[in-house]
């Protein structure tokens, strides 16, 4: 037990079962796969598909969906600037806990600002934050409009909607970019395969066992 | 995907890999073990010991320590009444996510008010919230005073300190009570054994394999 300099009267408790022990138990290395992109770009679709792919390989993952968390942990937050920042900060903090617990934590939220995403990246050790950019054209996302939100935004019924009257800042150095090929969107399992392949090939050597040649088709 | 009535523009995403699949993968059932009690009553000691006991049985657990979280997720919160409530609410919400992920989530925080603990209990399905009351006399906790906080509270340097100038409301229907026997505190491994035994015997049938006769000594 030790005192941390900048927080009076709060102590840090070290426990003998640490993340290495949990990783060994799970036979995988915890990390955060952070999926960012416009509404309708396929973030949730990728998250679900990735969850299935990992599960089928015996890997434990958990999805933190930005929308879902707004019904629980972040239900006190709205959509004004400071609330959106706090929303992302909390998801980042929780993702960090899940990664520490040994899980492959898949965070799926628009997270439009580079600064906020980078703040989440900075919470984690090197190589444990894998940023996946759903690089889909606004026109496509708006055409899909599965939630009908673009329509509302265009009609002025939602203010500050990312891509319409609020900016989306694309990542500058993301680990993975998902985009159309010859004007065609990759299928969900192909998008997931791209992430699984990355996890097996790069930076997460401890889970290299999740890489199998059968999925290395991308 | 469906819309929830009371939250406009936020959708709920269902994913095909659910908590049952994760529980099967882990061979255990997720739950929350909520340890409550005075400062110095042994909450962190039990949490660590329990983490070790579960790990040694191949079970995945994760400790949410109230003090530790105040350096991350809850670093924006202080100790005034509404902040303490929000602190506990967030820990409850995160514990719920961990239980949903299939882990045995061990939450360790003073959580002095019955109402706040019950709100966390209400977040979870029946039988998935196991409240452990560290029923140790104030005199003992104050004598231990590992963090020197009682001394500060008695000197008036900390205001609203639980047990000194702020009340602790003992649980009325906790699942497990840890107390002295003949004036002697149980050893950490005995306290942990009491919880492990409960987890194996009651309410969490899916993890009954964690019960082994060797630890049924209490």
Short mmCIF file of N, CA and C in Angstrom, two decimals, chain A residues 39 43-45 47-48 62-75 79 108 146-149, chain B residues 1-19 22 93 96-97 100-101 123 125:
data_model
loop_
_atom_site.label_atom_id
_atom_site.label_comp_id
_atom_site.label_asym_id
_atom_site.label_seq_id
_atom_site.Cartn_x
_atom_site.Cartn_y
_atom_site.Cartn_z
N UNK A 39 -21.66 8.16 -37.27
CA UNK A 39 -22.88 7.39 -37.05
C UNK A 39 -23.23 6.69 -38.36
N UNK A 43 -19.70 0.84 -36.92
CA UNK A 43 -18.95 0.55 -35.69
C UNK A 43 -19.55 -0.62 -34.91
N UNK A 44 -20.84 -0.55 -34.65
CA UNK A 44 -21.49 -1.62 -33.87
C UNK A 44 -21.47 -2.94 -34.62
N UNK A 45 -21.63 -2.85 -35.92
CA UNK A 45 -21.59 -4.07 -36.74
C UNK A 45 -20.23 -4.73 -36.62
N UNK A 47 -18.07 -4.27 -34.17
CA UNK A 47 -17.88 -4.69 -32.77
C UNK A 47 -18.53 -6.07 -32.55
N UNK A 48 -19.74 -6.24 -33.03
CA UNK A 48 -20.45 -7.52 -32.84
C UNK A 48 -19.75 -8.65 -33.58
N UNK A 62 -15.23 -8.07 -24.55
CA UNK A 62 -16.44 -7.40 -24.07
C UNK A 62 -16.60 -6.09 -24.80
N UNK A 63 -17.82 -5.83 -25.23
CA UNK A 63 -18.08 -4.62 -26.01
C UNK A 63 -18.61 -3.50 -25.12
N UNK A 64 -17.94 -2.38 -25.18
CA UNK A 64 -18.47 -1.17 -24.56
C UNK A 64 -19.05 -0.31 -25.67
N UNK A 65 -20.34 -0.27 -25.74
CA UNK A 65 -21.01 0.48 -26.80
C UNK A 65 -21.43 1.84 -26.25
N UNK A 66 -21.00 2.86 -26.94
CA UNK A 66 -21.28 4.22 -26.49
C UNK A 66 -22.75 4.46 -26.21
N UNK A 67 -23.61 4.01 -27.11
CA UNK A 67 -25.06 4.19 -26.92
C UNK A 67 -25.55 3.44 -25.70
N UNK A 68 -25.14 2.17 -25.57
CA UNK A 68 -25.61 1.37 -24.43
C UNK A 68 -25.19 1.99 -23.09
N UNK A 69 -23.95 2.47 -23.03
CA UNK A 69 -23.47 3.02 -21.76
C UNK A 69 -24.23 4.29 -21.35
N UNK A 70 -24.82 4.93 -22.32
CA UNK A 70 -25.60 6.13 -21.99
C UNK A 70 -26.90 5.77 -21.25
N UNK A 71 -27.21 4.49 -21.19
CA UNK A 71 -28.36 4.06 -20.38
C UNK A 71 -27.94 3.67 -18.96
N UNK A 72 -26.63 3.59 -18.72
CA UNK A 72 -26.16 3.15 -17.41
C UNK A 72 -25.11 4.11 -16.85
N UNK A 73 -23.86 3.73 -16.99
CA UNK A 73 -22.76 4.53 -16.42
C UNK A 73 -22.86 6.00 -16.79
N UNK A 74 -23.21 6.28 -18.03
CA UNK A 74 -23.19 7.67 -18.50
C UNK A 74 -24.57 8.28 -18.66
N UNK A 75 -25.53 7.76 -17.91
CA UNK A 75 -26.90 8.26 -18.10
C UNK A 75 -27.09 9.68 -17.57
N UNK A 79 -25.38 15.76 -24.38
CA UNK A 79 -24.57 15.83 -25.61
C UNK A 79 -23.85 17.17 -25.78
N UNK A 108 -16.87 0.99 -28.81
CA UNK A 108 -17.48 1.42 -30.06
C UNK A 108 -18.26 2.71 -29.83
N UNK A 146 -29.62 4.16 -40.42
CA UNK A 146 -30.40 3.11 -39.76
C UNK A 146 -31.20 3.64 -38.58
N UNK A 147 -30.71 4.67 -37.94
CA UNK A 147 -31.39 5.20 -36.76
C UNK A 147 -32.24 6.43 -37.09
N UNK A 148 -32.19 6.86 -38.33
CA UNK A 148 -32.96 8.04 -38.72
C UNK A 148 -32.42 9.35 -38.18
N UNK A 149 -31.18 9.31 -37.69
CA UNK A 149 -30.64 10.49 -37.02
C UNK A 149 -30.18 11.57 -38.01
N UNK B 1 -31.60 -4.24 -33.21
CA UNK B 1 -31.51 -2.87 -32.72
C UNK B 1 -32.90 -2.35 -32.38
N UNK B 2 -33.07 -1.70 -31.27
CA UNK B 2 -34.38 -1.18 -30.92
C UNK B 2 -34.22 0.16 -30.21
N UNK B 3 -35.29 0.90 -30.19
CA UNK B 3 -35.25 2.19 -29.52
C UNK B 3 -35.79 2.02 -28.10
N UNK B 4 -35.19 2.70 -27.17
CA UNK B 4 -35.70 2.66 -25.80
C UNK B 4 -36.56 3.90 -25.60
N UNK B 5 -37.71 3.69 -24.97
CA UNK B 5 -38.70 4.75 -24.89
C UNK B 5 -38.22 6.03 -24.25
N UNK B 6 -37.49 5.93 -23.16
CA UNK B 6 -37.20 7.14 -22.40
C UNK B 6 -35.88 7.80 -22.77
N UNK B 7 -35.26 7.35 -23.82
CA UNK B 7 -34.01 7.99 -24.22
C UNK B 7 -34.03 8.24 -25.72
N UNK B 8 -34.30 9.43 -26.07
CA UNK B 8 -34.39 9.78 -27.48
C UNK B 8 -33.02 9.67 -28.14
N UNK B 9 -33.02 9.17 -29.34
CA UNK B 9 -31.81 9.17 -30.17
C UNK B 9 -30.69 8.28 -29.65
N UNK B 10 -30.98 7.42 -28.69
CA UNK B 10 -29.97 6.47 -28.25
C UNK B 10 -30.55 5.08 -28.48
N UNK B 11 -29.81 4.25 -29.19
CA UNK B 11 -30.30 2.93 -29.54
C UNK B 11 -29.57 1.88 -28.74
N UNK B 12 -30.23 0.76 -28.59
CA UNK B 12 -29.63 -0.35 -27.85
C UNK B 12 -29.17 -1.40 -28.84
N UNK B 13 -27.90 -1.75 -28.77
CA UNK B 13 -27.36 -2.72 -29.71
C UNK B 13 -27.24 -4.08 -29.05
N UNK B 14 -27.93 -5.04 -29.61
CA UNK B 14 -27.85 -6.41 -29.10
C UNK B 14 -26.75 -7.14 -29.87
N UNK B 15 -25.96 -7.87 -29.16
CA UNK B 15 -24.90 -8.63 -29.82
C UNK B 15 -25.11 -10.11 -29.59
N UNK B 16 -24.81 -10.90 -30.58
CA UNK B 16 -25.10 -12.33 -30.48
C UNK B 16 -24.26 -13.07 -29.43
N UNK B 17 -23.05 -12.57 -29.12
CA UNK B 17 -22.30 -13.20 -28.04
C UNK B 17 -22.76 -12.55 -26.74
N UNK B 18 -23.50 -13.29 -25.96
CA UNK B 18 -24.06 -12.73 -24.74
C UNK B 18 -23.38 -13.27 -23.50
N UNK B 19 -23.95 -12.95 -22.35
CA UNK B 19 -23.28 -13.35 -21.12
C UNK B 19 -23.28 -14.88 -20.92
N UNK B 22 -20.26 -16.17 -22.70
CA UNK B 22 -19.03 -15.85 -21.97
C UNK B 22 -18.88 -16.72 -20.73
N UNK B 93 -22.31 0.53 -11.58
CA UNK B 93 -22.51 0.36 -13.02
C UNK B 93 -21.36 -0.41 -13.66
N UNK B 96 -21.48 -4.04 -12.66
CA UNK B 96 -22.51 -4.70 -13.46
C UNK B 96 -21.95 -5.12 -14.82
N UNK B 97 -21.18 -4.25 -15.44
CA UNK B 97 -20.57 -4.59 -16.74
C UNK B 97 -19.62 -5.78 -16.59
N UNK B 100 -21.55 -8.88 -16.20
CA UNK B 100 -22.12 -9.23 -17.50
C UNK B 100 -21.04 -9.85 -18.40
N UNK B 101 -19.82 -9.38 -18.21
CA UNK B 101 -18.70 -9.94 -19.00
C UNK B 101 -18.32 -11.33 -18.52
N UNK B 123 -29.38 -2.98 -9.72
CA UNK B 123 -28.92 -2.96 -11.11
C UNK B 123 -28.75 -4.36 -11.68
N UNK B 125 -29.37 -8.74 -11.86
CA UNK B 125 -30.38 -9.79 -11.71
C UNK B 125 -30.30 -10.38 -10.30
#
